[in-house]
Amino acid sequence: MKTRAITGFIFVLVMLASMLSGPYVFIGFYMFLSLLCLIEFFTLIKTTGLRPHRTIGYAAALIIFASIVGRFFIEFESKWLLINIPLFFGIFIRELYKKSKLPFSNIAYTFLGLIYAVVPFIFFVSFSFISGTFNYHLALAFFIMLWCNDTGAYLFGVKFGKTRLFERHSPKKSWEGFIGGILTCLLAGYIISIYFTEYPYYHWLAMALIISCFGTLGDLVESMFKRSIDIKDSGKMLPGHGGVLDRFDGLLLSAPVIFVYLYLITY
C-alpha cells in the first residue's frame, strides 16, 4: 500500500507538471505516454505467440500523433498523414516474409494497437486545444473527474457493493460502486464549474457523466483484454499500480467521446 501511495503521488505530480509546463511539454509528454502504452500492448500480444509489427507500429504512431497535433502550432498540412499509407501497406508486405501461421492476426493486432493505445491520447491532446489555443483546464478537469470516479466507485463498492456489474470481466466491480462513481464524478464536475468557467455547469456535468460511464467501460475493456491473454497487470512500470495501460484504461474510451462532445458544443 505504501509503494502504491508513493507511486500515485509522484505520478500525480508528473501529470500536473506536464499540464502546467506549456503546450510543447504537454504534447511531448502524452506522445511519450501513448508510445509506452503501445509498447505494453505489443509486448502483451507477444505472450500469445503472435508477432505484431512493432517497429512499423511505433513509426506510424509517432507520425500520426505529430501530424495531427502539429497543426495546433504551424500550418501543418494534413497531406503529411499520407506518409502513413506506405507504412500501413508495409505491414502487409512485411508479413509476406515472416513464417507465421496467423499472418492476418499479426497485421490486425498491429492496427489494433494504434487504435487502442495511441488514438485516444490524440483525442485527449486535441480537446485541450478545442478553443484554438492550449487550455490546461480541460486536461486537468478531465483527470480530476476520472480520478474522482475511480475513487468514488471504489469507496462505494467496498461499503455497499453487492450486485456485480460485469462479473465475467471484473468480479470486484458492482452496480453500487458504479453509481457511487457517477455521483462522485458529478460532484467533482459541479465544483470544477465554479472555478473553470469556460463552460456553464451543465456542460461540466455532462462531461462528468460521459467520463464516469465511458471511463468504467474503458476499465472493463482492458480487463477483458487482460483476461483474454491470462495476465493480471499490463506491466510493471508503475510499482503498486501495474502498467501504463492499467493507469490510463479509463482514458482510452472516454477521451474520444469527450472530444466529440466538446466539438459539438464548440462548433
PDB file of N, CA, C and O in Angstrom, residues 183-238:
ATOM      1  N   LEU A 183     -21.939   9.563  -9.019  1.00  0.00           N
ATOM      2  CA  LEU A 183     -22.307  10.655  -8.104  1.00  0.00           C
ATOM      3  C   LEU A 183     -21.076  11.464  -7.696  1.00  0.00           C
ATOM      4  O   LEU A 183     -21.119  12.701  -7.659  1.00  0.00           O
ATOM      5  N   THR A 184     -19.981  10.778  -7.401  1.00  0.00           N
ATOM      6  CA  THR A 184     -18.746  11.468  -7.020  1.00  0.00           C
ATOM      7  C   THR A 184     -18.211  12.296  -8.172  1.00  0.00           C
ATOM      8  O   THR A 184     -17.753  13.430  -7.993  1.00  0.00           O
ATOM      9  N   CYS A 185     -18.282  11.738  -9.368  1.00  0.00           N
ATOM     10  CA  CYS A 185     -17.798  12.437 -10.560  1.00  0.00           C
ATOM     11  C   CYS A 185     -18.655  13.661 -10.863  1.00  0.00           C
ATOM     12  O   CYS A 185     -18.139  14.719 -11.229  1.00  0.00           O
ATOM     13  N   LEU A 186     -19.980  13.533 -10.708  1.00  0.00           N
ATOM     14  CA  LEU A 186     -20.873  14.678 -10.920  1.00  0.00           C
ATOM     15  C   LEU A 186     -20.591  15.787  -9.916  1.00  0.00           C
ATOM     16  O   LEU A 186     -20.602  16.984 -10.273  1.00  0.00           O
ATOM     17  N   LEU A 187     -20.334  15.414  -8.670  1.00  0.00           N
ATOM     18  CA  LEU A 187     -19.989  16.415  -7.658  1.00  0.00           C
ATOM     19  C   LEU A 187     -18.700  17.133  -8.027  1.00  0.00           C
ATOM     20  O   LEU A 187     -18.611  18.367  -7.934  1.00  0.00           O
ATOM     21  N   ALA A 188     -17.722  16.360  -8.484  1.00  0.00           N
ATOM     22  CA  ALA A 188     -16.455  16.959  -8.915  1.00  0.00           C
ATOM     23  C   ALA A 188     -16.679  17.888 -10.104  1.00  0.00           C
ATOM     24  O   ALA A 188     -16.100  18.989 -10.166  1.00  0.00           O
ATOM     25  N   GLY A 189     -17.532  17.477 -11.050  1.00  0.00           N
ATOM     26  CA  GLY A 189     -17.831  18.315 -12.206  1.00  0.00           C
ATOM     27  C   GLY A 189     -18.475  19.626 -11.812  1.00  0.00           C
ATOM     28  O   GLY A 189     -18.149  20.691 -12.372  1.00  0.00           O
ATOM     29  N   TYR A 190     -19.376  19.577 -10.838  1.00  0.00           N
ATOM     30  CA  TYR A 190     -20.028  20.816 -10.387  1.00  0.00           C
ATOM     31  C   TYR A 190     -19.027  21.751  -9.706  1.00  0.00           C
ATOM     32  O   TYR A 190     -19.035  22.960  -9.951  1.00  0.00           O
ATOM     33  N   ILE A 191     -18.177  21.203  -8.864  1.00  0.00           N
ATOM     34  CA  ILE A 191     -17.160  22.030  -8.189  1.00  0.00           C
ATOM     35  C   ILE A 191     -16.207  22.639  -9.212  1.00  0.00           C
ATOM     36  O   ILE A 191     -15.834  23.814  -9.120  1.00  0.00           O
ATOM     37  N   ILE A 192     -15.821  21.849 -10.205  1.00  0.00           N
ATOM     38  CA  ILE A 192     -14.953  22.358 -11.275  1.00  0.00           C
ATOM     39  C   ILE A 192     -15.609  23.527 -11.996  1.00  0.00           C
ATOM     40  O   ILE A 192     -14.951  24.520 -12.342  1.00  0.00           O
ATOM     41  N   SER A 193     -16.922  23.444 -12.223  1.00  0.00           N
ATOM     42  CA  SER A 193     -17.633  24.507 -12.950  1.00  0.00           C
ATOM     43  C   SER A 193     -17.575  25.845 -12.210  1.00  0.00           C
ATOM     44  O   SER A 193     -17.714  26.905 -12.831  1.00  0.00           O
ATOM     45  N   ILE A 194     -17.367  25.807 -10.906  1.00  0.00           N
ATOM     46  CA  ILE A 194     -17.272  27.042 -10.122  1.00  0.00           C
ATOM     47  C   ILE A 194     -15.958  27.766 -10.404  1.00  0.00           C
ATOM     48  O   ILE A 194     -15.921  29.009 -10.459  1.00  0.00           O
ATOM     49  N   TYR A 195     -14.900  27.002 -10.630  1.00  0.00           N
ATOM     50  CA  TYR A 195     -13.564  27.589 -10.804  1.00  0.00           C
ATOM     51  C   TYR A 195     -13.150  27.702 -12.262  1.00  0.00           C
ATOM     52  O   TYR A 195     -12.416  28.614 -12.636  1.00  0.00           O
ATOM     53  N   PHE A 196     -13.586  26.753 -13.077  1.00  0.00           N
ATOM     54  CA  PHE A 196     -13.275  26.785 -14.507  1.00  0.00           C
ATOM     55  C   PHE A 196     -14.548  27.201 -15.241  1.00  0.00           C
ATOM     56  O   PHE A 196     -15.484  26.405 -15.371  1.00  0.00           O
ATOM     57  N   THR A 197     -14.573  28.426 -15.714  1.00  0.00           N
ATOM     58  CA  THR A 197     -15.823  28.994 -16.239  1.00  0.00           C
ATOM     59  C   THR A 197     -15.894  28.995 -17.771  1.00  0.00           C
ATOM     60  O   THR A 197     -16.709  29.715 -18.355  1.00  0.00           O
ATOM     61  N   GLU A 198     -15.053  28.190 -18.410  1.00  0.00           N
ATOM     62  CA  GLU A 198     -15.106  28.126 -19.874  1.00  0.00           C
ATOM     63  C   GLU A 198     -16.456  27.636 -20.367  1.00  0.00           C
ATOM     64  O   GLU A 198     -16.901  28.006 -21.455  1.00  0.00           O
ATOM     65  N   TYR A 199     -17.093  26.783 -19.589  1.00  0.00           N
ATOM     66  CA  TYR A 199     -18.382  26.219 -19.964  1.00  0.00           C
ATOM     67  C   TYR A 199     -19.345  26.352 -18.785  1.00  0.00           C
ATOM     68  O   TYR A 199     -18.915  26.326 -17.626  1.00  0.00           O
ATOM     69  N   PRO A 200     -20.647  26.479 -19.045  1.00  0.00           N
ATOM     70  CA  PRO A 200     -21.623  26.504 -17.946  1.00  0.00           C
ATOM     71  C   PRO A 200     -21.644  25.166 -17.220  1.00  0.00           C
ATOM     72  O   PRO A 200     -21.198  24.140 -17.753  1.00  0.00           O
ATOM     73  N   TYR A 201     -22.204  25.156 -16.040  1.00  0.00           N
ATOM     74  CA  TYR A 201     -22.134  23.982 -15.164  1.00  0.00           C
ATOM     75  C   TYR A 201     -22.733  22.725 -15.806  1.00  0.00           C
ATOM     76  O   TYR A 201     -22.254  21.609 -15.576  1.00  0.00           O
ATOM     77  N   TYR A 202     -23.791  22.903 -16.617  1.00  0.00           N
ATOM     78  CA  TYR A 202     -24.438  21.710 -17.166  1.00  0.00           C
ATOM     79  C   TYR A 202     -23.552  20.996 -18.177  1.00  0.00           C
ATOM     80  O   TYR A 202     -23.670  19.775 -18.358  1.00  0.00           O
ATOM     81  N   HIS A 203     -22.667  21.726 -18.837  1.00  0.00           N
ATOM     82  CA  HIS A 203     -21.727  21.056 -19.733  1.00  0.00           C
ATOM     83  C   HIS A 203     -20.687  20.268 -18.926  1.00  0.00           C
ATOM     84  O   HIS A 203     -20.293  19.161 -19.318  1.00  0.00           O
ATOM     85  N   TRP A 204     -20.237  20.834 -17.821  1.00  0.00           N
ATOM     86  CA  TRP A 204     -19.302  20.108 -16.969  1.00  0.00           C
ATOM     87  C   TRP A 204     -19.957  18.851 -16.397  1.00  0.00           C
ATOM     88  O   TRP A 204     -19.321  17.799 -16.281  1.00  0.00           O
ATOM     89  N   LEU A 205     -21.230  18.958 -16.041  1.00  0.00           N
ATOM     90  CA  LEU A 205     -21.939  17.786 -15.521  1.00  0.00           C
ATOM     91  C   LEU A 205     -22.097  16.720 -16.607  1.00  0.00           C
ATOM     92  O   LEU A 205     -21.980  15.524 -16.339  1.00  0.00           O
ATOM     93  N   ALA A 206     -22.366  17.171 -17.831  1.00  0.00           N
ATOM     94  CA  ALA A 206     -22.475  16.223 -18.945  1.00  0.00           C
ATOM     95  C   ALA A 206     -21.142  15.525 -19.184  1.00  0.00           C
ATOM     96  O   ALA A 206     -21.094  14.304 -19.406  1.00  0.00           O
ATOM     97  N   MET A 207     -20.055  16.298 -19.119  1.00  0.00           N
ATOM     98  CA  MET A 207     -18.736  15.692 -19.295  1.00  0.00           C
ATOM     99  C   MET A 207     -18.432  14.709 -18.168  1.00  0.00           C
ATOM    100  O   MET A 207     -17.835  13.652 -18.385  1.00  0.00           O
ATOM    101  N   ALA A 208     -18.848  15.058 -16.947  1.00  0.00           N
ATOM    102  CA  ALA A 208     -18.639  14.153 -15.813  1.00  0.00           C
ATOM    103  C   ALA A 208     -19.360  12.829 -16.029  1.00  0.00           C
ATOM    104  O   ALA A 208     -18.812  11.753 -15.756  1.00  0.00           O
ATOM    105  N   LEU A 209     -20.581  12.902 -16.534  1.00  0.00           N
ATOM    106  CA  LEU A 209     -21.353  11.690 -16.790  1.00  0.00           C
ATOM    107  C   LEU A 209     -20.696  10.838 -17.873  1.00  0.00           C
ATOM    108  O   LEU A 209     -20.606   9.605 -17.765  1.00  0.00           O
ATOM    109  N   ILE A 210     -20.219  11.495 -18.922  1.00  0.00           N
ATOM    110  CA  ILE A 210     -19.525  10.784 -20.004  1.00  0.00           C
ATOM    111  C   ILE A 210     -18.271  10.106 -19.476  1.00  0.00           C
ATOM    112  O   ILE A 210     -18.011   8.921 -19.745  1.00  0.00           O
ATOM    113  N   ILE A 211     -17.472  10.852 -18.718  1.00  0.00           N
ATOM    114  CA  ILE A 211     -16.219  10.309 -18.190  1.00  0.00           C
ATOM    115  C   ILE A 211     -16.483   9.133 -17.265  1.00  0.00           C
ATOM    116  O   ILE A 211     -15.783   8.114 -17.308  1.00  0.00           O
ATOM    117  N   SER A 212     -17.501   9.262 -16.417  1.00  0.00           N
ATOM    118  CA  SER A 212     -17.819   8.187 -15.480  1.00  0.00           C
ATOM    119  C   SER A 212     -18.246   6.919 -16.217  1.00  0.00           C
ATOM    120  O   SER A 212     -17.739   5.823 -15.938  1.00  0.00           O
ATOM    121  N   CYS A 213     -19.146   7.052 -17.169  1.00  0.00           N
ATOM    122  CA  CYS A 213     -19.664   5.880 -17.887  1.00  0.00           C
ATOM    123  C   CYS A 213     -18.607   5.262 -18.794  1.00  0.00           C
ATOM    124  O   CYS A 213     -18.347   4.045 -18.738  1.00  0.00           O
ATOM    125  N   PHE A 214     -17.981   6.079 -19.634  1.00  0.00           N
ATOM    126  CA  PHE A 214     -17.021   5.536 -20.589  1.00  0.00           C
ATOM    127  C   PHE A 214     -15.680   5.208 -19.933  1.00  0.00           C
ATOM    128  O   PHE A 214     -14.948   4.343 -20.420  1.00  0.00           O
ATOM    129  N   GLY A 215     -15.360   5.897 -18.825  1.00  0.00           N
ATOM    130  CA  GLY A 215     -14.170   5.514 -18.076  1.00  0.00           C
ATOM    131  C   GLY A 215     -14.317   4.127 -17.488  1.00  0.00           C
ATOM    132  O   GLY A 215     -13.387   3.315 -17.522  1.00  0.00           O
ATOM    133  N   THR A 216     -15.501   3.833 -16.946  1.00  0.00           N
ATOM    134  CA  THR A 216     -15.779   2.497 -16.411  1.00  0.00           C
ATOM    135  C   THR A 216     -15.742   1.450 -17.516  1.00  0.00           C
ATOM    136  O   THR A 216     -15.192   0.359 -17.347  1.00  0.00           O
ATOM    137  N   LEU A 217     -16.332   1.781 -18.671  1.00  0.00           N
ATOM    138  CA  LEU A 217     -16.293   0.853 -19.802  1.00  0.00           C
ATOM    139  C   LEU A 217     -14.861   0.609 -20.271  1.00  0.00           C
ATOM    140  O   LEU A 217     -14.502  -0.514 -20.636  1.00  0.00           O
ATOM    141  N   GLY A 218     -14.039   1.658 -20.263  1.00  0.00           N
ATOM    142  CA  GLY A 218     -12.644   1.505 -20.644  1.00  0.00           C
ATOM    143  C   GLY A 218     -11.909   0.561 -19.711  1.00  0.00           C
ATOM    144  O   GLY A 218     -11.094  -0.270 -20.148  1.00  0.00           O
ATOM    145  N   ASP A 219     -12.209   0.664 -18.424  1.00  0.00           N
ATOM    146  CA  ASP A 219     -11.631  -0.238 -17.430  1.00  0.00           C
ATOM    147  C   ASP A 219     -12.059  -1.675 -17.711  1.00  0.00           C
ATOM    148  O   ASP A 219     -11.244  -2.612 -17.662  1.00  0.00           O
ATOM    149  N   LEU A 220     -13.340  -1.863 -18.016  1.00  0.00           N
ATOM    150  CA  LEU A 220     -13.847  -3.206 -18.297  1.00  0.00           C
ATOM    151  C   LEU A 220     -13.242  -3.792 -19.574  1.00  0.00           C
ATOM    152  O   LEU A 220     -12.938  -4.982 -19.640  1.00  0.00           O
ATOM    153  N   VAL A 221     -13.065  -2.938 -20.582  1.00  0.00           N
ATOM    154  CA  VAL A 221     -12.485  -3.411 -21.841  1.00  0.00           C
ATOM    155  C   VAL A 221     -11.047  -3.869 -21.612  1.00  0.00           C
ATOM    156  O   VAL A 221     -10.620  -4.912 -22.126  1.00  0.00           O
ATOM    157  N   GLU A 222     -10.302  -3.101 -20.809  1.00  0.00           N
ATOM    158  CA  GLU A 222      -8.922  -3.515 -20.537  1.00  0.00           C
ATOM    159  C   GLU A 222      -8.896  -4.809 -19.728  1.00  0.00           C
ATOM    160  O   GLU A 222      -8.052  -5.684 -19.953  1.00  0.00           O
ATOM    161  N   SER A 223      -9.835  -4.957 -18.784  1.00  0.00           N
ATOM    162  CA  SER A 223      -9.935  -6.209 -18.024  1.00  0.00           C
ATOM    163  C   SER A 223     -10.244  -7.372 -18.953  1.00  0.00           C
ATOM    164  O   SER A 223      -9.686  -8.472 -18.809  1.00  0.00           O
ATOM    165  N   MET A 224     -11.133  -7.142 -19.917  1.00  0.00           N
ATOM    166  CA  MET A 224     -11.467  -8.175 -20.898  1.00  0.00           C
ATOM    167  C   MET A 224     -10.227  -8.566 -21.699  1.00  0.00           C
ATOM    168  O   MET A 224      -9.974  -9.759 -21.946  1.00  0.00           O
ATOM    169  N   PHE A 225      -9.451  -7.562 -22.094  1.00  0.00           N
ATOM    170  CA  PHE A 225      -8.232  -7.824 -22.860  1.00  0.00           C
ATOM    171  C   PHE A 225      -7.242  -8.648 -22.041  1.00  0.00           C
ATOM    172  O   PHE A 225      -6.694  -9.655 -22.520  1.00  0.00           O
ATOM    173  N   LYS A 226      -7.022  -8.255 -20.785  1.00  0.00           N
ATOM    174  CA  LYS A 226      -6.058  -8.972 -19.946  1.00  0.00           C
ATOM    175  C   LYS A 226      -6.514 -10.396 -19.657  1.00  0.00           C
ATOM    176  O   LYS A 226      -5.706 -11.320 -19.645  1.00  0.00           O
ATOM    177  N   ARG A 227      -7.814 -10.569 -19.427  1.00  0.00           N
ATOM    178  CA  ARG A 227      -8.324 -11.924 -19.180  1.00  0.00           C
ATOM    179  C   ARG A 227      -8.199 -12.804 -20.426  1.00  0.00           C
ATOM    180  O   ARG A 227      -8.002 -14.012 -20.334  1.00  0.00           O
ATOM    181  N   SER A 228      -8.328 -12.183 -21.598  1.00  0.00           N
ATOM    182  CA  SER A 228      -8.249 -12.960 -22.837  1.00  0.00           C
ATOM    183  C   SER A 228      -6.858 -13.539 -23.063  1.00  0.00           C
ATOM    184  O   SER A 228      -6.695 -14.528 -23.783  1.00  0.00           O
ATOM    185  N   ILE A 229      -5.840 -12.900 -22.463  1.00  0.00           N
ATOM    186  CA  ILE A 229      -4.472 -13.414 -22.609  1.00  0.00           C
ATOM    187  C   ILE A 229      -3.921 -13.894 -21.265  1.00  0.00           C
ATOM    188  O   ILE A 229      -2.728 -14.147 -21.125  1.00  0.00           O
ATOM    189  N   ASP A 230      -4.805 -13.970 -20.261  1.00  0.00           N
ATOM    190  CA  ASP A 230      -4.493 -14.573 -18.960  1.00  0.00           C
ATOM    191  C   ASP A 230      -3.342 -13.873 -18.234  1.00  0.00           C
ATOM    192  O   ASP A 230      -2.368 -14.507 -17.825  1.00  0.00           O
ATOM    193  N   ILE A 231      -3.458 -12.549 -18.072  1.00  0.00           N
ATOM    194  CA  ILE A 231      -2.483 -11.801 -17.278  1.00  0.00           C
ATOM    195  C   ILE A 231      -3.226 -10.915 -16.284  1.00  0.00           C
ATOM    196  O   ILE A 231      -4.405 -10.599 -16.470  1.00  0.00           O
ATOM    197  N   LYS A 232      -2.528 -10.506 -15.221  1.00  0.00           N
ATOM    198  CA  LYS A 232      -3.148  -9.691 -14.177  1.00  0.00           C
ATOM    199  C   LYS A 232      -2.928  -8.201 -14.409  1.00  0.00           C
ATOM    200  O   LYS A 232      -3.840  -7.402 -14.320  1.00  0.00           O
ATOM    201  N   ASP A 233      -1.680  -7.812 -14.679  1.00  0.00           N
ATOM    202  CA  ASP A 233      -1.335  -6.412 -14.921  1.00  0.00           C
ATOM    203  C   ASP A 233      -0.738  -6.268 -16.307  1.00  0.00           C
ATOM    204  O   ASP A 233      -0.105  -7.190 -16.837  1.00  0.00           O
ATOM    205  N   SER A 234      -0.907  -5.078 -16.893  1.00  0.00           N
ATOM    206  CA  SER A 234      -0.381  -4.856 -18.240  1.00  0.00           C
ATOM    207  C   SER A 234       1.130  -4.680 -18.247  1.00  0.00           C
ATOM    208  O   SER A 234       1.770  -4.766 -19.281  1.00  0.00           O
ATOM    209  N   GLY A 235       1.713  -4.400 -17.080  1.00  0.00           N
ATOM    210  CA  GLY A 235       3.155  -4.218 -16.980  1.00  0.00           C
ATOM    211  C   GLY A 235       3.573  -3.972 -15.551  1.00  0.00           C
ATOM    212  O   GLY A 235       2.773  -4.089 -14.622  1.00  0.00           O
ATOM    213  N   LYS A 236       4.834  -3.586 -15.363  1.00  0.00           N
ATOM    214  CA  LYS A 236       5.378  -3.338 -14.022  1.00  0.00           C
ATOM    215  C   LYS A 236       6.024  -1.956 -13.922  1.00  0.00           C
ATOM    216  O   LYS A 236       6.792  -1.686 -13.003  1.00  0.00           O
ATOM    217  N   MET A 237       5.698  -1.091 -14.858  1.00  0.00           N
ATOM    218  CA  MET A 237       6.361   0.207 -14.915  1.00  0.00           C
ATOM    219  C   MET A 237       6.007   1.102 -13.731  1.00  0.00           C
ATOM    220  O   MET A 237       6.817   1.923 -13.290  1.00  0.00           O
ATOM    221  N   LEU A 238       4.776   0.953 -13.206  1.00  0.00           N
ATOM    222  CA  LEU A 238       4.327   1.785 -12.096  1.00  0.00           C
ATOM    223  C   LEU A 238       4.141   0.890 -10.867  1.00  0.00           C
ATOM    224  O   LEU A 238       3.100   0.243 -10.738  1.00  0.00           O
TER     225      LEU A 238
END
